[in-house]
PDB file of C-alpha atoms in Angstrom:
ATOM      1  CA  GLY M   8     -32.172  61.800  12.215  1.00 49.00           C
ATOM      2  CA  TYR M   9     -32.223  62.553   8.545  1.00 52.00           C
ATOM      3  CA  LYS M  10     -30.798  65.696   6.997  1.00 54.00           C
ATOM      4  CA  VAL M  11     -32.403  67.402   4.047  1.00 54.00           C
ATOM      5  CA  ALA M  12     -30.108  68.259   1.143  1.00 57.00           C
ATOM      6  CA  VAL M  13     -30.558  69.839  -2.251  1.00 57.00           C
ATOM      7  CA  THR M  14     -28.253  68.173  -4.719  1.00 58.00           C
ATOM      8  CA  LYS M  15     -27.019  69.952  -7.807  1.00 60.00           C
ATOM      9  CA  GLN M  16     -28.456  68.726 -11.042  1.00 60.00           C
ATOM     10  CA  ASN M  17     -28.924  70.064 -14.560  1.00 62.00           C
ATOM     11  CA  ASP M  18     -32.665  69.450 -14.797  1.00 57.00           C
ATOM     12  CA  VAL M  19     -34.963  72.033 -13.278  1.00 54.00           C
ATOM     13  CA  TRP M  20     -36.852  70.969 -10.180  1.00 54.00           C
ATOM     14  CA  CYS M  21     -40.434  71.861  -9.386  1.00 55.00           C
ATOM     15  CA  ILE M  22     -41.165  74.318  -6.590  1.00 53.00           C
ATOM     16  CA  HIS M  23     -44.349  73.090  -4.959  1.00 55.00           C
ATOM     17  CA  ASP M  24     -46.365  74.566  -2.122  1.00 54.00           C
ATOM     18  CA  CYS M  25     -48.881  71.951  -1.015  1.00 57.00           C
ATOM     19  CA  GLY M  26     -49.873  73.865   2.108  1.00 55.00           C
ATOM     20  CA  LEU M  27     -48.668  71.064   4.400  1.00 56.00           C
ATOM     21  CA  VAL M  28     -45.267  72.528   5.073  1.00 56.00           C
ATOM     22  CA  ASN M  29     -44.689  75.798   6.861  1.00 56.00           C
ATOM     23  CA  VAL M  30     -42.123  77.992   8.561  1.00 56.00           C
ATOM     24  CA  ARG M  31     -42.138  75.860  11.709  1.00 65.00           C
ATOM     25  CA  ASN M  32     -40.996  72.725   9.906  1.00 67.00           C
ATOM     26  CA  GLY M  33     -38.279  74.441   7.890  1.00 72.00           C
ATOM     27  CA  TYR M  34     -40.015  74.813   4.541  1.00 72.00           C
ATOM     28  CA  GLU M  35     -39.144  78.488   4.123  1.00 75.00           C
ATOM     29  CA  GLU M  36     -35.465  77.935   4.913  1.00 79.00           C
ATOM     30  CA  TYR M  37     -35.145  75.065   2.417  1.00 77.00           C
ATOM     31  CA  ARG M  38     -37.099  77.055  -0.175  1.00 76.00           C
ATOM     32  CA  ARG M  39     -34.665  79.969   0.269  1.00 78.00           C
ATOM     33  CA  VAL M  40     -31.610  77.681  -0.078  1.00 82.00           C
ATOM     34  CA  PHE M  41     -33.076  76.060  -3.183  1.00 80.00           C
ATOM     35  CA  LEU M  42     -33.911  79.379  -4.833  1.00 80.00           C
ATOM     36  CA  GLN M  43     -30.496  80.869  -4.054  1.00 79.00           C
ATOM     37  CA  GLU M  44     -28.881  77.897  -5.762  1.00 81.00           C
ATOM     38  CA  TYR M  45     -31.155  77.536  -8.789  1.00 81.00           C
ATOM     39  CA  SER M  46     -33.018  80.812  -9.381  1.00 77.00           C
ATOM     40  CA  ARG M  47     -30.443  82.068 -11.897  1.00 77.00           C
ATOM     41  CA  GLU M  48     -31.044  78.950 -13.996  1.00 81.00           C
ATOM     42  CA  ILE M  49     -34.823  78.848 -13.594  1.00 83.00           C
ATOM     43  CA  PHE M  50     -35.857  82.491 -13.758  1.00 84.00           C
ATOM     44  CA  PRO M  51     -34.747  85.151 -16.273  1.00 88.00           C
ATOM     45  CA  LEU M  52     -32.580  88.027 -15.099  1.00 89.00           C
ATOM     46  CA  VAL M  53     -34.519  91.199 -14.307  1.00 91.00           C
ATOM     47  CA  SER M  54     -32.679  94.532 -14.439  1.00 92.00           C
ATOM     48  CA  ILE M  55     -33.799  97.289 -12.079  1.00 93.00           C
ATOM     49  CA  LEU M  56     -32.547 100.615 -13.427  1.00 91.00           C
ATOM     50  CA  ILE M  57     -32.394 103.549 -10.998  1.00 92.00           C
ATOM     51  CA  PRO M  58     -31.452 107.046 -12.192  1.00 90.00           C
ATOM     52  CA  ALA M  59     -30.036 109.390  -9.536  1.00 90.00           C
ATOM     53  CA  TYR M  60     -29.402 113.123  -9.387  1.00 88.00           C
ATOM     54  CA  ASN M  61     -27.991 114.962  -6.333  1.00 88.00           C
ATOM     55  CA  GLN M  62     -30.441 113.590  -3.736  1.00 85.00           C
ATOM     56  CA  THR M  63     -30.420 110.500  -1.575  1.00 90.00           C
ATOM     57  CA  LYS M  64     -33.809 110.757   0.146  1.00 87.00           C
ATOM     58  CA  TYR M  65     -35.814 108.946  -2.535  1.00 92.00           C
ATOM     59  CA  LEU M  66     -32.807 106.942  -3.711  1.00 93.00           C
ATOM     60  CA  LYS M  67     -32.739 105.130  -0.360  1.00 93.00           C
ATOM     61  CA  GLU M  68     -36.401 104.196  -0.779  1.00 94.00           C
ATOM     62  CA  ALA M  69     -35.795 102.949  -4.336  1.00 95.00           C
ATOM     63  CA  ILE M  70     -32.741 100.873  -3.393  1.00 96.00           C
ATOM     64  CA  GLU M  71     -34.391  99.367  -0.313  1.00 95.00           C
ATOM     65  CA  SER M  72     -37.388  98.403  -2.428  1.00 95.00           C
ATOM     66  CA  ALA M  73     -35.150  96.813  -5.075  1.00 96.00           C
ATOM     67  CA  ILE M  74     -32.954  94.814  -2.686  1.00 94.00           C
ATOM     68  CA  ASN M  75     -35.966  93.546  -0.740  1.00 93.00           C
ATOM     69  CA  GLN M  76     -37.648  91.960  -3.750  1.00 90.00           C
ATOM     70  CA  THR M  77     -38.564  88.303  -3.346  1.00 83.00           C
ATOM     71  CA  TYR M  78     -37.553  87.612  -6.953  1.00 85.00           C
ATOM     72  CA  LEU M  79     -33.909  86.601  -6.581  1.00 82.00           C
ATOM     73  CA  ASN M  80     -32.424  86.864 -10.069  1.00 88.00           C
ATOM     74  CA  ILE M  81     -32.061  90.643 -10.280  1.00 92.00           C
ATOM     75  CA  GLU M  82     -29.399  93.167 -11.051  1.00 93.00           C
ATOM     76  CA  ILE M  83     -29.702  96.718  -9.738  1.00 95.00           C
ATOM     77  CA  ILE M  84     -27.981  99.400 -11.797  1.00 92.00           C
ATOM     78  CA  ILE M  85     -27.735 102.978 -10.550  1.00 93.00           C
ATOM     79  CA  GLY M  86     -26.790 105.718 -12.999  1.00 90.00           C
ATOM     80  CA  ASP M  87     -25.694 108.971 -11.365  1.00 89.00           C
ATOM     81  CA  ASP M  88     -26.030 112.333 -13.110  1.00 86.00           C
ATOM     82  CA  SER M  89     -25.168 114.285  -9.955  1.00 85.00           C
ATOM     83  CA  THR M  90     -23.042 117.406  -9.818  1.00 85.00           C
ATOM     84  CA  ASN M  91     -21.659 116.317  -6.429  1.00 90.00           C
ATOM     85  CA  ASP M  92     -20.492 113.100  -4.722  1.00 92.00           C
ATOM     86  CA  ASP M  93     -23.410 112.712  -2.285  1.00 94.00           C
ATOM     87  CA  VAL M  94     -25.033 109.842  -4.178  1.00 94.00           C
ATOM     88  CA  HIS M  95     -21.792 107.879  -4.514  1.00 95.00           C
ATOM     89  CA  GLU M  96     -20.906 108.347  -0.832  1.00 96.00           C
ATOM     90  CA  PHE M  97     -24.412 107.277   0.161  1.00 96.00           C
ATOM     91  CA  LEU M  98     -24.134 104.117  -1.963  1.00 96.00           C
ATOM     92  CA  ILE M  99     -20.785 102.850  -0.640  1.00 96.00           C
ATOM     93  CA  PRO M 100     -22.301 100.615   2.106  1.00 97.00           C
ATOM     94  CA  TYR M 101     -24.781  99.165  -0.393  1.00 97.00           C
ATOM     95  CA  LEU M 102     -22.053  98.518  -2.974  1.00 96.00           C
ATOM     96  CA  ASP M 103     -19.992  96.718  -0.320  1.00 96.00           C
ATOM     97  CA  ASN M 104     -22.885  94.469   0.729  1.00 96.00           C
ATOM     98  CA  TYR M 105     -24.802  93.682  -2.473  1.00 95.00           C
ATOM     99  CA  LYS M 106     -22.889  92.070  -5.324  1.00 93.00           C
ATOM    100  CA  ASN M 107     -25.856  92.468  -7.697  1.00 93.00           C
ATOM    101  CA  LEU M 108     -25.729  96.274  -7.346  1.00 95.00           C
ATOM    102  CA  THR M 109     -23.769  98.305  -9.910  1.00 93.00           C
ATOM    103  CA  TYR M 110     -23.062 102.035  -9.853  1.00 94.00           C
ATOM    104  CA  PHE M 111     -21.748 104.357 -12.534  1.00 89.00           C
ATOM    105  CA  LYS M 112     -21.354 108.128 -12.719  1.00 88.00           C
ATOM    106  CA  ASN M 113     -22.112 109.835 -16.012  1.00 81.00           C
ATOM    107  CA  GLU M 114     -19.987 112.550 -17.514  1.00 77.00           C
ATOM    108  CA  ARG M 115     -21.810 115.851 -17.272  1.00 68.00           C
ATOM    109  CA  LYS M 116     -23.086 117.220 -20.570  1.00 62.00           C
ATOM    110  CA  ALA M 117     -24.639 120.651 -20.930  1.00 53.00           C
ATOM    111  CA  MET M 118     -28.404 120.667 -21.538  1.00 54.00           C
ATOM    112  CA  ASP M 119     -28.681 116.871 -21.345  1.00 57.00           C
ATOM    113  CA  TYR M 120     -31.408 116.787 -18.648  1.00 54.00           C
ATOM    114  CA  GLY M 121     -30.809 113.112 -17.840  1.00 55.00           C
ATOM    115  CA  ALA M 122     -31.368 111.740 -21.342  1.00 60.00           C
ATOM    116  CA  SER M 123     -27.952 110.104 -21.527  1.00 68.00           C
ATOM    117  CA  ASN M 124     -28.403 108.679 -18.009  1.00 66.00           C
ATOM    118  CA  GLY M 125     -31.449 106.727 -19.151  1.00 66.00           C
ATOM    119  CA  GLU M 126     -29.650 105.575 -22.272  1.00 73.00           C
ATOM    120  CA  ASN M 127     -26.553 104.532 -20.296  1.00 75.00           C
ATOM    121  CA  LEU M 128     -28.685 102.630 -17.777  1.00 76.00           C
ATOM    122  CA  PHE M 129     -30.376 100.731 -20.572  1.00 67.00           C
ATOM    123  CA  LYS M 130     -27.063  99.890 -22.274  1.00 75.00           C
ATOM    124  CA  ARG M 131     -25.594  98.503 -19.044  1.00 74.00           C
ATOM    125  CA  SER M 132     -28.516  96.205 -18.302  1.00 75.00           C
ATOM    126  CA  SER M 133     -28.130  92.555 -19.251  1.00 66.00           C
TER     127      SER M 133
END
């Protein structure tokens, strides 16, 4: 039988959903392969900025939401203002598995209340 291939080319291709193809005939798999290859060229980069401070409960929800987005051309940047290492330790498995995830820990400044964390997150986004 025939094999389906997506060749590399410089011109953007059209993504078309005519309703005739479906998961059973492989459409979703080929769509995923195509988007993984070309989404960085077709779609602009979106930065997801996540501030963190001493707690991981809601951080897990935020990270899971970010990594499960269907939009593929994203970077996830986590800025940590914590006074302990809980956030960093929690993030280690994510940092090992997601190359589009970046973590940085801010230097503590008295009476800053997270203002520099927001500024640092913004500066690090593409």
